[in-house]
Each structure stands twice: as C-alpha cells, then as structure tokens.
Amino acid sequence: MAEETLVLFKNIRNPKYSKSLEGYKKAGGYQTLKKVFGMKPNEVVQTVKDSGVRGRGGAGFPTGLKWSFMPNGTGKPSYLIANADESEPGTCKDRELMLKDPHLFLEGMLIGCYAVGCHHGYIYIRGEFFPAIKSLNTAVEELYADGLLGPDPLGSGFHLDLTIHSGAGAYICGEESALLDSLEGKRGQPRVKPPFPAISGFNGCPTSVNNVETLACMPFILGDGGVEAFKSFGPENNSGTHLVSLSGHVNKPGVYELRMDVNMKDIIYGIGGGIRNGKKLKGVIPGGSSSSVMTADEVDVLYNFDELANIDTMLGSAAMMVFDEDTDVVQLLHRITRFYAHESCGQCTPCREGTHWSRNILRDFLNGNGSDEKLRRLDRVGGNMLGTTLCALGDAAALPIQSFVKKFPDDFRKYYANK
Amino acid sequence: MTSGNIMPINNELKMPVFHIDDQPVEFHPGEKILSAALRNGEKIPHYCYHPGMSIVATCRMCVVDIVDLGNGRPAPKLQTACSVDAAEGMKIETMNQKVEEGRKLVNEFLLINHPLDCPICDQSGECTLQDYSFEYGSGKSEMDYSKRVYGWRDIGTFVSLERNRCIQCSRCDRFTREITGTNEFGMFNRGHELTVDTYTDRPMTNKFQGNMADICPVGAITEKEFRFKRRVWKLKKIRSICTGCSTGCNITIEHDRNEVFRLKPHENQNVNKWWMCDEGRLTYRIMNERKTRINRPLGRVSQNLQHISWEDAYRAIAERISEMEPTGNEVIALTDTHASNEELFLLKKLLKDGFLSDNVFCPLPKWEQIESEFFINTLITTDKTPNRAGALALKIKGDAENAEVKKIIDGEPKVVIILGNPFETEHEIQQKIKPAQLVVHIGSYHNCWSEIADVVLPGQFYSEKKVTFTNKLQQVQSTDIAVQSLRRSRPEWQIIVELAHALGHKFNFSNVNQVFAAMAEETKAFSGLSFDQIGDQGMKLKQTFKDTGMKLVQAPA
Ligand SMILES: Cc1cc2nc3c(=O)[nH]c(=O)nc-3n(C[C@H](O)[C@H](O)[C@H](O)COP(=O)(O)O)c2cc1C
Ligand code: SF4
Ligand code: SF4
Ligand code: SF4
Ligand code: FES
C-alpha cells in the first residue's frame, strides 16, 4: 500500500519539530544555503536542471530551464518572486508549507535568489492567508535578526532582501504575469507573452516566478538529498516527491507527500482511506479545478505529469478532488464554472463572455430548463474558450466543461429527460 | 526625385519577407505580423490593436493560421497577428476555414451582450463591430438571456459614453495611460462585468478626448458635439489641415449638403500622428458661420457700405489710386497669419510690383510651445494662427510689439490694404488707419476693418479653397475645397491677382499651383518645392530657420 515519502514534510511530520528558525536549524536547516554560497550561481542552476524538477504551480515547466533563461549583464536588477497565491480550487499545499515549515520554503527561496542573482526577492501571497502571512512574517524577521537576510548572509557578501506582499483576492493574480502587474501596483491582468518574465518581468526586469513548493524542493536537491535521490522518486521526467492535496468524498482527506510513481487508485483507496460511507467512486478531478475530469474507470494510472497528460488531463497543482456516486456533476460543474466566471479578469473576449454564458446555460439545467440543444451549446461555448484566450484561465474554464459533458452526458440529460 | 517624407527611403539592401496567403510581405525586423500586414495593405480584422499604443492582444479577433513558422513547422493553434513577431520565411493563412471559425467565435462572443442598437447609434456606418459582424459574423445568435446593462455615466466634457456598446478593447484605457498620461480613465470590475469609467468619478477634462471617440471601435465613446447630428454615411470627407493653431494637424473635413459636421484627425506621422485636440475639432463651427460672413463686395458711398459688383469694386480702387498717385511709403498692407503662403506671397508681390513698396506687416507676437514627455501635449501651441512660419519664411515684416507697423503708420499712409483680421486688438493702429484715403479690406468675416474700409472684398475660408500653410515645424501643407463658398466670394489669392490686373500689372496666375510655382521660383524659402509634391503628407522647407518668438514651456503637471 502506498505511503508518504517524506522530503518536504520531513519536519512537519515530526511531532517534536518547532518551526522557528532555531528549530529549523536544529533539523539541519540552512546548511544547504551555506553549501550553495560556495557554488557558482550557474552551477546551482545546472544542478537544478539535472534534478529534472518541474514547477509545482500548475504548468510543470522545468525549473532549472526557467532559471537558465534569466539573462546576465542586462544592467537591470534580476528578481525572483515566489508565487504563494495558491488559489486553484482544491489546492492547499503551499499553505501547509508556509504555516508549518516556513523556513524550508524560505531556504529554497534564498537559494533561488542566489541562483538567479536576485538581491531583492518578493513573496506574493494570497491575501486571505492571514495565518500563513503571519507565519512568514515571523520567519522573515528571524532571518533578518540572524543576519541570514540583509547585507551579508553567512559571510557570503550576497546582499539579499525579502518582501512579503499580500494580494487582494483575485485568482487571476496567481497567473505569473498578472501577479507581476499586481505587484507593480496595477490591475492584475495577464500580459501578452512574449516577452516572458525572464526577459521583461517585474518592472520590466528579468524575473523568475516560482511556486512555493517548487522552491521548497531546493534544500533537498542541492543539500544532502541530491539530484539522484530526487530523481529516484519518480519515473523519468517526473522527478521528486510532490504534495498532493486530496479532498472530496474520501475518508482521509489531507495534504500528502507522495512519490511520482504512485497509482491514483492507491491514493484514493490507500492513503485516502477509500470513499466515504462505502460509496462507489464516480470520478476525480485530478489536478485542480482546471483539469479535465476523470471517470472511475480511468483512475488506474500513475499520478504524475506525463501519465495524466497521456490521458488528456493534467497533474496541474496536484489537487485531487474525489467524488462519489451520489454526486450531482451538473451542480459540480456549475460551481466550477461560476468560479471561473467570477475570476476571469475579463480582458479577452472568449473568456469574459464564454465563462458567463456557460454559467448561464448550466443554471438553466439546474432550473429544469435544459435540453439537448443546450447541452450541445454548452459544449460549443465552452470549447470556444479552449486555446483562444490570452492566458490559461480560458482553457481552465473550458476543460472541465468539455470533459464533464463528454464523460457524464447522462447526468445532464437527467435534468430534462422527464419533461 | 522622391518626396522626402512619405516613407523613409530604405537603406537596407533588402527587407526580410514573409508570406500572407501566398503574397510576399516585407517587414522590419521585430515588427509584428499585423503591423507589417496593415502597412502593406493586407486586411486582417482587429479591434484592440492600435499602432500608437501598447499591444494587449485581448480582443482575439486578429487570429491567423501560421502554417509555417519559418522553420518548416506550423504553430500549434491560431495565433493573434498583433502580438506575434513576423519572421523570415513565415507562411500565414488568413482566409482558411480555421481562421474563419476563429473570427466567427470571437464576433459571436462580442455580440451576445451588445445592444445592437445600430439604428440609434452614431457609430453606425463606421463601426468596426458592425463591419466585421457583416463580413465575418454568422448572422444569428444563440444567446437567449437578458443582456448586460449599465447605466449612463458622464465621462467627459467632450465625449459621451454608452457602456452597453463597449467591447472592452481597452483602447480608451491605454489612451489616457500612454498617450495623454492623464490616467483618469480605465477599466473597472472584472470578468463579464468589466467596463470602463473615470477614476475620479467626474467627467474628464483632458484636451484630447475626441481622440478616444476616434479610436473606440464601436459607438461606446462618441463626440458630444457630433452626436445625433448626421448619419456618417452621408458625410463626404476631404483631407485638409486644422488651422486652429500653428501645429496644423492633418484632418478630414466631413460635410454634407455644404454644411461641415465634424473634423477628424488624419494620420501624419510627421505632424500629429493619429491625434488632434478638442479645441481644433470645434473650429468646424466657424466653417458654418454665416451671420458675420462678408457675402458680396461692398463699397462706401456717402458713409454707408453698399453692395457693388466685383468690376465696380476693382474699378473704384484703380481710379482712386490713379488719382492719388501714392509713393511707395504711402502704401501699406496689413495681414494676419491666417493668410496662406500664396496669399502672403501675392500681397507682397502686389506692393512691390505695384508701388515699389515693402510695407507688408503682420502681427508676430511671442508664443509658447509645450514641451512634454507625452507627444500629444506638444500639439498645442499658444499661436492660434496657422501660418506664422509662412509669414516669417516670406519675410513679411513685423515684431512682437508691433513697433515697426506703428512707426510706419505715423507717416499717414494713403492706401491701406488689409488681409483678414490683423491687429484686431490694437486700437491705436485702427485709429491711425481710419483717416487713410483708401482702405481696402479683403476677408471672409466682418470685423473692425470692414467697418472702416472703403472697399470690402469677400474672401473664402480655408475649408473652401485650396492653399498652403507652413506650420510650426516649417512643414508646408495644403488644404482642399471641402464645401462651396458663398456665390459671390473669391479666394483671396485670386482677389489679389485681379486687383493687380485692375492696377495694370500682369499677374499670370489662373490657379494656385501657378502661384506656388512662382513663389518657389522667386523666394528662397520655398525654392525646390512644388504644389504637387506637397501631397497629403506635406513637405518641409528645404532651409529651415529659427523662430526667435517661440518659448518652450513645460506641460502643466
Ligand atoms: C489562471 C492561473 C492561475 C494560477 N494560479 C497559480 C497559483 O495560485 N499559484 C502558483 O504557484 N501558480 C499559479 N499559476 C501558474 C503560474 O502562472 C506559474 O506558472 C507558476 O507560478 C510558476 O511556478 P512553477 O514553475 O514553480 O510552477 C496559475 C496560472 C494560471 C493560468
Ligand atoms: S483568459 Fe480570462 S483571465 Fe486570462 S487574460 Fe483572458 S480574460 Fe483574463
Ligand atoms: S469604450 Fe470603446 S475604446 Fe473603450 S474599451 Fe470600450 S470599446 Fe474599447
Ligand atoms: S493642436 Fe492645433 S492644429 Fe492640432 S487640432 Fe489642435 S488647434 Fe488644430
Ligand atoms: S487585435 Fe490582436 S487580439 Fe485584438
């Protein structure tokens, strides 16, 4: 039976662990940073590349590669920004790290700053995360008091400041370029790409935006764990452990640290303790609300980037939402679509109009006004947002709609069959 | 010879090329597909892209199918032409089924919440949404919910906003951010409720609001001045220039049944780019002014001005002058700098050839030019005349204090010719001219001079004639005939020519091109230019000079 593999959660799972700087140091913390200061930045980047770690924020882009895009000698400052906006429905793993082991993430952040030559890092944190903001603030204060932040951390001469910036409650500000606009004090809206942030990001300077969990992997990759150990946790191209936010109708919901070669079935029935009240599984939203839904028949796959991509869905932020046979998927889809209609920034046509229109059609079903025609229309309107928008929110809204309609058509028909 | 300022002559040996629907298109390295396409006359529908502002790629209308990225591989999905760099060897399709469907879905989305109130919308007829819906839309709607509705907001002193018609292209938002730098207007709310409004909760007061109506692709922002006055398809458009100040913004004069309804900016990258100011737009009103127009020649008969024929007017002037036999010093001409280059040239020539006099004067007050990081602010000058630079180039006499002209009128001139409305606030000058034995006023409007003139000759406003002006950049630009002038009026250049004939001098000019040619021949300033070359982009004087009356001032913060 599957069980947790503790790398990121090594401290958190230790009941005696204290998350203070002292406690983290006692557990071996900031030793990796010391080691990293003895390396050249490009060696750090190369090591991260070698580890094969892919971004945990949703897109799964190789982090080492992203850092290697940061140009040198532009005459402009470089920035590393931690994306702590965690707003993808179902996802609650970054919060766990920031609340319970902030220094692990911060050590990773410091390593990242050193790797990309950033002397002023920012943590863009979701505004509603009050306890996590407090936890991070305390941890950053500790670092300044200790000298790990400031003019000369560990005698490296690498001047480094960190600022924590809290957002104002918009899902779209988790999208990296909207995040940058928001951080600059503007309306948070995704930017046209290219230019990518590595060329023109925060204030027009080279910038790397990285997810909290991604950064939290760094102490292991560059420290005693090492590249090979990290890679050994999953199949080729899916290295490392990852934090899985398991929610829905399972007996034991929670955030679990798992290898990348665990079968989804094992997650649901092993780690998750099976379906609540002995019910049958109906389906799973595998990677946050933006991913295409899977039916019960499809869950016999390894839970990682490539395996899920192979079956036309995605790992996303590794937020598994499990639902049982009693679930009304039309209501579920309506709730998801309502979320996207509310969170669309509205600047691009298909997403602005399509999210709201789809939501209206879904409401018709709920109100007993569905029809074959409307089901077809829902699929069409949803599909018209796929690949036609500026940022991935359009796709995120389209994929659930298209997959629910395709995989659970009878559930929609039930709403109007007796009329 | 090529005219220097239409397109810069390309010094590169060869520009890189990509293909749109198998047609080769040249592009500047770094240029976007859409920009290069439009520059080369290709048609790709678009809403949010504007060449003068940043690229946001949000309307999604400009999608194209890149079947070859230049490396033999296609783009995985449709791409927005406004935001993708053109590349050597790239092959683009803009008319295949995929692209057609891509446009159709965008247009469908834009229409689901659109009021479609074309019959009462001023934009109707020049609306991009209307045009594209017709050309690329499907003609039917599957939206059966009530539409998004917003209340009316007073957003500007010059423009009106109908938010329900807005397609959220953000051009207006970018305009106050990037073009005027005033930042008082922007996008509010998000998602389906995204809309535009002022941040201040008050109407905008910036001096360039009319441009927002121009760039708004739909009837959301319209000019208050023009609203509900005329359907745009009735308007005929004539390219001309604004004479509201010495900038000489390029415009179209838009008229119907001999009435001018509005002025719109006409793109000229060397002068006004795409813009003009609101004050300039309002000068259309003067073009329709009839009450104060001089509508036929007038002669003073025992104190009163009476209608006379052109022949009688010229004959009377000639007779009086031959009776007086004035010397050169006894003849002066006063003109304002609203007069065209040709008119100033002919006036000077008339005095020189007719009376051996150099006494042509105009007011040349000091003026201020705004300096600003925002180009549009630099359009406005305090010189509210269109041809100061022309007067300087032609060496019409004058100074900031009008000292010279005051000195000469102390010599009690016998014959005074007035062109337009010079020195209108200088009572002293007017009082001294009054007793002159012959005062001839040539002009379009009654003013202090027509009151004291012995003969009044009706001229034409610049919207009624073809002449040239020299703007503050010393760029020579031409007007054109937009509306018919009054039946008995004549263009001033023609009046001066006829007057010369009446006085026995052969001025062989039957059109303005010939006058211009003589001016180019006889004056240094205009040498090397010809009327035909001026074209619709204007031509800079070959030898520019420094106007010492100009003072640079900072734009007010
Ligand atoms: C609509 C939208 C919302 C997103 N929200 C988040 C988020 O809350 N947290 C996050 O880390 N990444 C989010 N992302 C992904 C980021 O754009 C970006 O890819 C990520 O922060 C990069 O970090 P990584 O490479 O470490 O994954 C979002 C993307 C989109 C399109
Ligand atoms: S896809 Fe949606 S959220 Fe993304 S830029 Fe467009 S409107 Fe905004
Ligand atoms: S008001 Fe006009 S210019 Fe402004 S966003 Fe709407 S459609 Fe675009
Ligand atoms: S800036 Fe001057 S020339 Fe331009 S529109 Fe205004 S008044 Fe006319
Ligand atoms: S013109 Fe390209 S997306 Fe609007």
mmCIF file of N, CA, C and O in Angstrom, chain B residues 36-67:
data_model
loop_
_atom_site.group_PDB
_atom_site.id
_atom_site.type_symbol
_atom_site.label_atom_id
_atom_site.label_comp_id
_atom_site.label_asym_id
_atom_site.label_seq_id
_atom_site.Cartn_x
_atom_site.Cartn_y
_atom_site.Cartn_z
ATOM 1 N N ALA B 36 2.952 44.701 -39.925
ATOM 2 C CA ALA B 36 3.526 44.586 -41.266
ATOM 3 C C ALA B 36 2.427 44.380 -42.298
ATOM 4 O O ALA B 36 2.448 44.960 -43.389
ATOM 5 N N ALA B 37 1.439 43.572 -41.944
ATOM 6 C CA ALA B 37 0.353 43.284 -42.880
ATOM 7 C C ALA B 37 -0.410 44.556 -43.225
ATOM 8 O O ALA B 37 -0.646 44.859 -44.396
ATOM 9 N N LEU B 38 -0.773 45.332 -42.206
ATOM 10 C CA LEU B 38 -1.564 46.531 -42.443
ATOM 11 C C LEU B 38 -0.757 47.552 -43.239
ATOM 12 O O LEU B 38 -1.278 48.235 -44.118
ATOM 13 N N ARG B 39 0.517 47.643 -42.921
ATOM 14 C CA ARG B 39 1.384 48.593 -43.630
ATOM 15 C C ARG B 39 1.451 48.252 -45.114
ATOM 16 O O ARG B 39 1.628 49.113 -45.959
ATOM 17 N N ASN B 40 1.318 46.973 -45.404
ATOM 18 C CA ASN B 40 1.381 46.535 -46.797
ATOM 19 C C ASN B 40 0.010 46.387 -47.431
ATOM 20 O O ASN B 40 -0.134 45.747 -48.475
ATOM 21 N N GLY B 41 -0.984 46.927 -46.773
ATOM 22 C CA GLY B 41 -2.317 46.931 -47.377
ATOM 23 C C GLY B 41 -3.069 45.616 -47.259
ATOM 24 O O GLY B 41 -4.116 45.436 -47.887
ATOM 25 N N GLU B 42 -2.554 44.681 -46.465
ATOM 26 C CA GLU B 42 -3.291 43.434 -46.258
ATOM 27 C C GLU B 42 -4.415 43.690 -45.252
ATOM 28 O O GLU B 42 -4.333 44.606 -44.442
ATOM 29 N N LYS B 43 -5.424 42.844 -45.332
ATOM 30 C CA LYS B 43 -6.569 43.055 -44.443
ATOM 31 C C LYS B 43 -6.629 41.946 -43.394
ATOM 32 O O LYS B 43 -6.777 40.782 -43.730
ATOM 33 N N ILE B 44 -6.482 42.303 -42.136
ATOM 34 C CA ILE B 44 -6.690 41.349 -41.045
ATOM 35 C C ILE B 44 -7.560 42.068 -40.015
ATOM 36 O O ILE B 44 -7.174 43.122 -39.511
ATOM 37 N N PRO B 45 -8.750 41.533 -39.746
ATOM 38 C CA PRO B 45 -9.632 42.260 -38.824
ATOM 39 C C PRO B 45 -9.042 42.327 -37.413
ATOM 40 O O PRO B 45 -8.390 41.379 -36.973
ATOM 41 N N HIS B 46 -9.259 43.443 -36.747
ATOM 42 C CA HIS B 46 -8.692 43.621 -35.400
ATOM 43 C C HIS B 46 -9.467 44.712 -34.681
ATOM 44 O O HIS B 46 -9.977 45.631 -35.308
ATOM 45 N N TYR B 47 -9.539 44.589 -33.365
ATOM 46 C CA TYR B 47 -10.196 45.616 -32.544
ATOM 47 C C TYR B 47 -9.225 46.299 -31.582
ATOM 48 O O TYR B 47 -9.125 47.509 -31.548
ATOM 49 N N CYS B 48 -8.519 45.510 -30.782
ATOM 50 C CA CYS B 48 -7.761 46.134 -29.687
ATOM 51 C C CYS B 48 -6.445 46.741 -30.162
ATOM 52 O O CYS B 48 -5.944 47.676 -29.557
ATOM 53 N N TYR B 49 -5.877 46.232 -31.236
ATOM 54 C CA TYR B 49 -4.602 46.758 -31.725
ATOM 55 C C TYR B 49 -4.757 48.178 -32.237
ATOM 56 O O TYR B 49 -5.682 48.480 -32.991
ATOM 57 N N HIS B 50 -3.859 49.047 -31.799
ATOM 58 C CA HIS B 50 -3.759 50.385 -32.382
ATOM 59 C C HIS B 50 -2.275 50.694 -32.524
ATOM 60 O O HIS B 50 -1.517 50.527 -31.567
ATOM 61 N N PRO B 51 -1.852 51.124 -33.687
ATOM 62 C CA PRO B 51 -0.414 51.281 -33.907
ATOM 63 C C PRO B 51 0.248 52.258 -32.950
ATOM 64 O O PRO B 51 1.465 52.198 -32.747
ATOM 65 N N GLY B 52 -0.534 53.150 -32.347
ATOM 66 C CA GLY B 52 0.078 54.142 -31.469
ATOM 67 C C GLY B 52 0.151 53.718 -30.016
ATOM 68 O O GLY B 52 0.632 54.479 -29.183
ATOM 69 N N MET B 53 -0.352 52.539 -29.706
ATOM 70 C CA MET B 53 -0.414 52.167 -28.293
ATOM 71 C C MET B 53 0.114 50.750 -28.074
ATOM 72 O O MET B 53 0.347 50.007 -29.019
ATOM 73 N N SER B 54 0.291 50.396 -26.797
ATOM 74 C CA SER B 54 0.866 49.094 -26.484
ATOM 75 C C SER B 54 -0.061 47.967 -26.955
ATOM 76 O O SER B 54 -1.253 48.167 -27.161
ATOM 77 N N ILE B 55 0.555 46.790 -27.098
ATOM 78 C CA ILE B 55 -0.201 45.644 -27.596
ATOM 79 C C ILE B 55 -0.732 44.838 -26.420
ATOM 80 O O ILE B 55 0.023 44.485 -25.517
ATOM 81 N N VAL B 56 -2.020 44.573 -26.402
ATOM 82 C CA VAL B 56 -2.589 43.788 -25.311
ATOM 83 C C VAL B 56 -3.105 42.432 -25.784
ATOM 84 O O VAL B 56 -3.238 41.507 -24.995
ATOM 85 N N ALA B 57 -3.383 42.318 -27.069
ATOM 86 C CA ALA B 57 -3.840 41.045 -27.645
ATOM 87 C C ALA B 57 -5.014 40.447 -26.898
ATOM 88 O O ALA B 57 -5.017 39.276 -26.549
ATOM 89 N N THR B 58 -6.011 41.244 -26.632
ATOM 90 C CA THR B 58 -7.128 40.736 -25.838
ATOM 91 C C THR B 58 -8.419 40.513 -26.617
ATOM 92 O O THR B 58 -9.240 39.721 -26.205
ATOM 93 N N CYS B 59 -8.610 41.208 -27.727
ATOM 94 C CA CYS B 59 -9.892 41.031 -28.414
ATOM 95 C C CYS B 59 -9.942 39.685 -29.114
ATOM 96 O O CYS B 59 -10.996 39.114 -29.306
ATOM 97 N N ARG B 60 -8.799 39.175 -29.532
ATOM 98 C CA ARG B 60 -8.634 37.872 -30.170
ATOM 99 C C ARG B 60 -9.236 37.811 -31.575
ATOM 100 O O ARG B 60 -9.507 36.726 -32.088
ATOM 101 N N MET B 61 -9.477 38.960 -32.170
ATOM 102 C CA MET B 61 -10.102 38.975 -33.492
ATOM 103 C C MET B 61 -9.068 38.772 -34.596
ATOM 104 O O MET B 61 -9.399 38.339 -35.687
ATOM 105 N N CYS B 62 -7.818 39.112 -34.312
ATOM 106 C CA CYS B 62 -6.829 39.147 -35.388
ATOM 107 C C CYS B 62 -6.174 37.788 -35.615
ATOM 108 O O CYS B 62 -5.068 37.723 -36.151
ATOM 109 N N VAL B 63 -6.848 36.718 -35.202
ATOM 110 C CA VAL B 63 -6.222 35.399 -35.314
ATOM 111 C C VAL B 63 -5.875 35.049 -36.763
ATOM 112 O O VAL B 63 -6.618 35.360 -37.700
ATOM 113 N N VAL B 64 -4.707 34.417 -36.899
ATOM 114 C CA VAL B 64 -4.271 33.922 -38.207
ATOM 115 C C VAL B 64 -3.713 32.513 -38.012
ATOM 116 O O VAL B 64 -3.379 32.115 -36.902
ATOM 117 N N ASP B 65 -3.624 31.801 -39.099
ATOM 118 C CA ASP B 65 -3.093 30.443 -39.047
ATOM 119 C C ASP B 65 -1.654 30.483 -39.567
ATOM 120 O O ASP B 65 -1.425 30.768 -40.745
ATOM 121 N N ILE B 66 -0.713 30.266 -38.682
ATOM 122 C CA ILE B 66 0.691 30.246 -39.109
ATOM 123 C C ILE B 66 1.007 28.813 -39.536
ATOM 124 O O ILE B 66 1.247 27.952 -38.691
ATOM 125 N N VAL B 67 0.974 28.577 -40.822
ATOM 126 C CA VAL B 67 1.168 27.205 -41.301
ATOM 127 C C VAL B 67 2.651 26.847 -41.365
ATOM 128 O O VAL B 67 3.015 25.685 -41.433
#
